[in-house]
CSV table of C-alpha atoms in Angstrom, one decimal:
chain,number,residue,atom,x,y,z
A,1,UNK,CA,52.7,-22.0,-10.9
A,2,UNK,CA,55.5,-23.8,-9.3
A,3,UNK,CA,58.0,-22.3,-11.9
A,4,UNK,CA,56.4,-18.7,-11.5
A,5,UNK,CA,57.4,-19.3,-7.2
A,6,UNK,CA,61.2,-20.3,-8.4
A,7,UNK,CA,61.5,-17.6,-9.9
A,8,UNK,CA,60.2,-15.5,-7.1
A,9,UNK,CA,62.0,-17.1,-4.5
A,10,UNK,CA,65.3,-15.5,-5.0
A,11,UNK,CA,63.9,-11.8,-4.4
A,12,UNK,CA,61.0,-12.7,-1.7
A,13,UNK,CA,62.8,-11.3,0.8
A,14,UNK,CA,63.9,-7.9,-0.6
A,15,UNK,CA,60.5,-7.5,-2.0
A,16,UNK,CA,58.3,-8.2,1.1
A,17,UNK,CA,59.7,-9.7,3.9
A,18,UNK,CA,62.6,-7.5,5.1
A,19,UNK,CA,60.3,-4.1,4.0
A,20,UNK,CA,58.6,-1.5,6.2
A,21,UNK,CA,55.4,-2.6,5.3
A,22,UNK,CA,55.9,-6.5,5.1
A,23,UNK,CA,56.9,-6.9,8.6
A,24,UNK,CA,54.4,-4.3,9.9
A,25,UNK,CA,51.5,-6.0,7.9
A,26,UNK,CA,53.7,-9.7,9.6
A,27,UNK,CA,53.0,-8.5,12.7
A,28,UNK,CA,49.5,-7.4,12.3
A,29,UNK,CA,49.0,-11.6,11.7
A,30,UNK,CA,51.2,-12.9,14.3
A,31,UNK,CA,48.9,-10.5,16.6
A,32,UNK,CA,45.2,-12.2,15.3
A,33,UNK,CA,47.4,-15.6,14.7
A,34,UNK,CA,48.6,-15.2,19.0
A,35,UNK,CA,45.3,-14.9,20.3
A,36,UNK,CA,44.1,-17.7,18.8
A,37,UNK,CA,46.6,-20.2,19.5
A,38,UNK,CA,46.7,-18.8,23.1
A,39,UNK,CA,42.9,-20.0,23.7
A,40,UNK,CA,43.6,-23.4,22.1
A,41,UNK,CA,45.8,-26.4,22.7
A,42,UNK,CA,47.7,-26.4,19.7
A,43,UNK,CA,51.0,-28.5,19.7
A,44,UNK,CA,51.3,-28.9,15.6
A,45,UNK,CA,51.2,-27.0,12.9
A,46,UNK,CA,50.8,-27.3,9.1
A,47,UNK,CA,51.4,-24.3,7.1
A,48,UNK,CA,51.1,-24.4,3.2
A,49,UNK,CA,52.5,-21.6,1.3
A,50,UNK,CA,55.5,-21.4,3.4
A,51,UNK,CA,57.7,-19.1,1.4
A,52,UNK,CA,60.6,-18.3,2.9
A,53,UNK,CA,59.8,-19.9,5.9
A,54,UNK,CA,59.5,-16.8,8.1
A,55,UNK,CA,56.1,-17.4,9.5
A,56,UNK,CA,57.7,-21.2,10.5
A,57,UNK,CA,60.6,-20.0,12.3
A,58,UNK,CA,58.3,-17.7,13.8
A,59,UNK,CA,56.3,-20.5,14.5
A,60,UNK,CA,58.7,-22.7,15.8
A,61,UNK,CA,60.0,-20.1,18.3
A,62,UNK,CA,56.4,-20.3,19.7
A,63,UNK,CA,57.4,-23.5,20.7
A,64,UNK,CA,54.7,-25.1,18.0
A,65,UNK,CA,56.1,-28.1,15.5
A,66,UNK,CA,55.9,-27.2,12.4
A,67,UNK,CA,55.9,-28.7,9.1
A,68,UNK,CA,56.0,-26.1,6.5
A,69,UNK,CA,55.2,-26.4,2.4
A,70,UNK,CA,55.3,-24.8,-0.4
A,71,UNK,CA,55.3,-26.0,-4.5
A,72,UNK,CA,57.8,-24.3,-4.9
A,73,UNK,CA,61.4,-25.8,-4.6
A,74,UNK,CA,63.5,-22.8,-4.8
A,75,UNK,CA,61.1,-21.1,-2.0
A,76,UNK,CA,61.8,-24.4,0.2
A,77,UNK,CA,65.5,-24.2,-0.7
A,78,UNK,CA,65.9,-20.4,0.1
A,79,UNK,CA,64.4,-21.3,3.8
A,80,UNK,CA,66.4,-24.5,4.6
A,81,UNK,CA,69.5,-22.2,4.0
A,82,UNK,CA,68.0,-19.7,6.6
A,83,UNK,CA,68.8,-21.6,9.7
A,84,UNK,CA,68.1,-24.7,11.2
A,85,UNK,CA,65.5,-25.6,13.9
A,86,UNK,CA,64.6,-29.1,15.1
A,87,UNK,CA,61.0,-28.3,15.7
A,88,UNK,CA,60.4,-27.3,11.8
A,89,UNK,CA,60.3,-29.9,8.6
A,90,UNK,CA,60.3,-27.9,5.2
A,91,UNK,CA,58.6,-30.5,2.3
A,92,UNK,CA,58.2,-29.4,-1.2
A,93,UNK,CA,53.9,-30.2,-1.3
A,94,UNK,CA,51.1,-29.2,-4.0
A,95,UNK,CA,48.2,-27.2,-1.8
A,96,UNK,CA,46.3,-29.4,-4.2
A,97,UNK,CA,47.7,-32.4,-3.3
A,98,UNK,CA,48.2,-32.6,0.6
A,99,UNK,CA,46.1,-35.4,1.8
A,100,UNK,CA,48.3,-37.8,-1.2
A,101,UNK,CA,51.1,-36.0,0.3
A,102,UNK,CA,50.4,-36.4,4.3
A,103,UNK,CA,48.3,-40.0,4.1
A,104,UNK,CA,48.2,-41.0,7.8
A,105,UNK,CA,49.2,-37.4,9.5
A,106,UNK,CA,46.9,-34.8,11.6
A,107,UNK,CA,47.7,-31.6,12.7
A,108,UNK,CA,46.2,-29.7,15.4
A,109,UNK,CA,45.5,-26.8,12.9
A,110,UNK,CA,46.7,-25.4,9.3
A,111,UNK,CA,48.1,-22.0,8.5
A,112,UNK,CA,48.5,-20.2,5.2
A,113,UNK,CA,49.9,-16.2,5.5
A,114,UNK,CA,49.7,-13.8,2.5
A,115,UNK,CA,47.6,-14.5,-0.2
A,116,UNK,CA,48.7,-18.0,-0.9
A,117,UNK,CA,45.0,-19.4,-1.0
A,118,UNK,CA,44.4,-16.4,-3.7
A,119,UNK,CA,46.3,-18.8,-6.1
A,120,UNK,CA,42.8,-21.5,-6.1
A,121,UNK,CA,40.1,-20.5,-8.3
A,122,UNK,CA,36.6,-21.6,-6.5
A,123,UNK,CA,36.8,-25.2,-7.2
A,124,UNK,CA,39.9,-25.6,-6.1
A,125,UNK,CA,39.4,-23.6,-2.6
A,126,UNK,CA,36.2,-25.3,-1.9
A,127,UNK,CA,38.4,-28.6,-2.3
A,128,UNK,CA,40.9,-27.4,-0.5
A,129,UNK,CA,38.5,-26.9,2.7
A,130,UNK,CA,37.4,-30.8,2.5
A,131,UNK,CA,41.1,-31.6,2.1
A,132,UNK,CA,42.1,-29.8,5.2
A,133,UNK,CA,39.3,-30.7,6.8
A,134,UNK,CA,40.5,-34.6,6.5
A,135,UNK,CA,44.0,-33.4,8.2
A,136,UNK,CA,42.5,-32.2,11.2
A,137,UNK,CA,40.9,-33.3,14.4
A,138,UNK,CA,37.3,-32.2,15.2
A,139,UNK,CA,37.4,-28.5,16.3
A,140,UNK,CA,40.9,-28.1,14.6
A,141,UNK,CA,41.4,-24.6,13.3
A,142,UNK,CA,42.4,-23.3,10.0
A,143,UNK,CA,44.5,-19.9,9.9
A,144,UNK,CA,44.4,-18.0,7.0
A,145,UNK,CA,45.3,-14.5,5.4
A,146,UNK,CA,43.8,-13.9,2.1
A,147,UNK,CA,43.0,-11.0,0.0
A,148,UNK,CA,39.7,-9.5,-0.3
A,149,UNK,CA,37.7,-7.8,-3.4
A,150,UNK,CA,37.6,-4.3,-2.3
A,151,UNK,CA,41.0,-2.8,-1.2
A,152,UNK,CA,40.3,0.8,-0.8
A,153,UNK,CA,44.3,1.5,-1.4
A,154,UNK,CA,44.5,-0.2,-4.4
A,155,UNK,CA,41.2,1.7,-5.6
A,156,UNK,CA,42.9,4.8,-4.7
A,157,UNK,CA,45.7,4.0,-6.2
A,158,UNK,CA,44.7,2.8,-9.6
A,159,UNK,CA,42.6,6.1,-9.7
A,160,UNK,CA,45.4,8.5,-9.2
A,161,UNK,CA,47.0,6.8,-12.1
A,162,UNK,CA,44.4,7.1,-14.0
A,163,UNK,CA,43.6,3.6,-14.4
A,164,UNK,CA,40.1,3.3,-14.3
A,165,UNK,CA,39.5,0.4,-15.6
A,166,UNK,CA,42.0,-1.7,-12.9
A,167,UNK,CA,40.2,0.4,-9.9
A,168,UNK,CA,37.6,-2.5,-9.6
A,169,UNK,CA,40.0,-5.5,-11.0
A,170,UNK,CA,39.7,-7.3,-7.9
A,171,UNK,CA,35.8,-7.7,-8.2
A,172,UNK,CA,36.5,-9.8,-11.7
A,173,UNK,CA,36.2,-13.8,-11.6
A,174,UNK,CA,40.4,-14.1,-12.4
A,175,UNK,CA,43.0,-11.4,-12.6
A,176,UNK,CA,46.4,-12.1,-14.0
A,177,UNK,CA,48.8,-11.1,-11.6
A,178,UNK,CA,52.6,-10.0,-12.0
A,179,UNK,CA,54.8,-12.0,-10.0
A,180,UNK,CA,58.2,-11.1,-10.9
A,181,UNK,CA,57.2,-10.4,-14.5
A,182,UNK,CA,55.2,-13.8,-14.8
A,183,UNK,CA,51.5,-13.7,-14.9
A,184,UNK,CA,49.8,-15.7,-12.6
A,185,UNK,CA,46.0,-16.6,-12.0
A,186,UNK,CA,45.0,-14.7,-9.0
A,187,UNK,CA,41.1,-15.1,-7.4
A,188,UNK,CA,39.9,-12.8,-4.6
A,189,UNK,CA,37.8,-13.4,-1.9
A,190,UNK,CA,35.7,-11.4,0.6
A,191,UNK,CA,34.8,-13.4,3.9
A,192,UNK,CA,31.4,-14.4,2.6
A,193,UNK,CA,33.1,-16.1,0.2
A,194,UNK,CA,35.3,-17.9,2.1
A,195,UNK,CA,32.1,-18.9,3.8
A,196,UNK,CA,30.1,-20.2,1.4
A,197,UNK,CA,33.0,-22.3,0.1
A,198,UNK,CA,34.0,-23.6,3.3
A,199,UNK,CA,30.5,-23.8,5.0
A,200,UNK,CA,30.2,-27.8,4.5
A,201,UNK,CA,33.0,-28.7,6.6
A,202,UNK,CA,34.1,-25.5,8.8
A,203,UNK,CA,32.3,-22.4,11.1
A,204,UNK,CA,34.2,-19.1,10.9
A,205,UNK,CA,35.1,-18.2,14.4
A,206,UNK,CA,37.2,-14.8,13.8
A,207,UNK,CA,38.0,-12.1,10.5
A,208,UNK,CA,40.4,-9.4,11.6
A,209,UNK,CA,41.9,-6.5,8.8
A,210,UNK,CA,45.5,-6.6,7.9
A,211,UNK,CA,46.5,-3.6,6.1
A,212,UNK,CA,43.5,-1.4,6.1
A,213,UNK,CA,46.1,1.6,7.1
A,214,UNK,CA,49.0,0.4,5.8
A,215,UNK,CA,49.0,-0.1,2.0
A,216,UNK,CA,49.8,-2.9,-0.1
A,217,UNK,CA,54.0,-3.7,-0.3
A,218,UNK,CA,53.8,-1.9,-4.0
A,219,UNK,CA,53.7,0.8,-2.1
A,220,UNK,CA,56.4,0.9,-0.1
A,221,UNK,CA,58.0,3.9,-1.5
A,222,UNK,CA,55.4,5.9,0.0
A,223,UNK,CA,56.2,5.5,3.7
A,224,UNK,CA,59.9,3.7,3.0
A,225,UNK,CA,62.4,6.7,4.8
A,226,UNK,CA,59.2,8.3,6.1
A,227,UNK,CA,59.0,7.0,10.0
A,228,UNK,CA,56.2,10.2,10.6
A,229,UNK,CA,54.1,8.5,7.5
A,230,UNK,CA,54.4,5.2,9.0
A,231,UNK,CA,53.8,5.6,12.6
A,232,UNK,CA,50.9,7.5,11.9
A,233,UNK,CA,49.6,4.7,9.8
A,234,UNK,CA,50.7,1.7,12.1
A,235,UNK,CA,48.4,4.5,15.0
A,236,UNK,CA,45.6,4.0,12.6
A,237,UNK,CA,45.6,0.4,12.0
A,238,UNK,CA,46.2,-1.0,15.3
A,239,UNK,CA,43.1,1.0,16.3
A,240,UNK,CA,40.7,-0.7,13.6
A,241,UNK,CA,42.5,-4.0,14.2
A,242,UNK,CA,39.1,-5.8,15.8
A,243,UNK,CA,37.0,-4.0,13.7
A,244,UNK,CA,35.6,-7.4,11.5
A,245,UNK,CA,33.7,-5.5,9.1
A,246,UNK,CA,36.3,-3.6,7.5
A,247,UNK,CA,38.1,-6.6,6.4
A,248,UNK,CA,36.8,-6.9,3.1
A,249,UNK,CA,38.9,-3.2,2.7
A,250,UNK,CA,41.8,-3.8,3.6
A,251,UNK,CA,44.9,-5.4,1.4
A,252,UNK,CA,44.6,-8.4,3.5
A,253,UNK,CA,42.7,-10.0,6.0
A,254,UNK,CA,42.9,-12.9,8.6
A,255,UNK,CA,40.0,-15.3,9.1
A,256,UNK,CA,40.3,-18.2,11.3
A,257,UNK,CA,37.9,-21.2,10.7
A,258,UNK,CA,37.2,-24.3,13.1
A,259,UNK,CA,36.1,-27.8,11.6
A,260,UNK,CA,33.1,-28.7,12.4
């Protein structure tokens, strides 16, 4: 996996980040991920799955500290060369791996944007939750965006190509992913999910869509140069943004969790 992010982490950017529909569906989390941290007294911040490190300069114009990870070493690289900020520590870390890799530490909560969890089979996510748990204080709060089973644009998609048999893909245990022409296991989760796997150790407080308008980033050529297209779309989804039961829809969704 780690090599599969290397190679990744030289095109991130140009691929998602910097396009119409990245920062719109960025913004869409840094809405739900605001009114969270606004009704709690957060000072700390661990986010895994850092990337690029956009979410923890965001972060760390908050005013938040943050120490951001990622298994990667190129994607760590690639965000130290960003800029500089005295609030934010970027540490190469395995999500599988963080209470070896943070012994004695707590953070106030834990953040993860964008599908990173998606990279955990079952096991591994339900370890992950008693991991986390271990890192954070009693009512701390996990953050997380992850992708669900049913993405309605994806369905549509994959039938107006004729593919049939990938209209449903997400509903199977393990899909092999291409990232940057690597394959890579990718699991999907609806919110139930998450809850059963989390259930022992955290109580889901919020789920918000993210991107149940706006379509998944392969997509961008359908609303890149049309600022009609997109408005109307960005109309759309900021009017279904509370709506909880549409999450398992959407391309993405954020779910915030609180340790019991």
């Amino acid at each position: 996996m780690k090599a599969t992010f290397d190679i990744a982490a030289s095109t991130y950017d140009v691929t998602f980040t910097n396009t119409v529909i990245g920062k719109l569906q960025r913004s869409y989390v840094y809405g739900h991920l605001s009114n969270c941290l606004n009704n709690q007294s957060v000072r700390s911040v661990l986010e895994i799955n850092c990337g690029t490190g956009e979410d923890a300069f965001w972060l760390a114009g908050q005013g938040y500290r943050v120490t951001a990870t990622d298994i990667s070493e190129k994607m760590i690289q690639v965000a130290q060369q960003k800029k500089q900020a005295e609030n934010i520590t970027f540490r190469q870390a395995d999500i599988n791996a963080l209470p070896a890799v943070f012994p004695s530490s707590q953070f106030d909560c834990i953040f993860s944007d964008f599908g990173g969890l998606n990279c955990l089979s079952p096991g591994e996510l339900k370890n992950f939750f008693a991991n986390a748990a271990s890192l954070l204080p009693r009512n701390g709060s996990l953050f997380l965006v992850i992708m669900p089973k049913n993405t309605l644009w994806e369905q549509g998609y994959f039938l107006l190509k004729g593919q049939s048999g990938n209209v449903f893909r997400r509903k199977q245990e393990k899909v092999l992913a291409n990232v940057d022409g690597e394959k890579i296991a990718t699991y999907y989760y609806n919110p139930n999910d998450i809850k059963k796997l989390s259930e022992e150790h955290f109580t889901i407080t919020t789920v918000k869509p993210v991107g149940l308008f706006v379509p998944p980033s392969y997509l961008e050529t359908f609303i890149s140069g049309k600022p009609k297209t997109t408005a109307l779309l960005n109309y759309l989804e900021n009017k279904a943004k509370n709506l909880s039961f549409t999450a398992r829809y959407a391309d993405h969704y954020f779910i915030a969790l609180q340790k019991r």
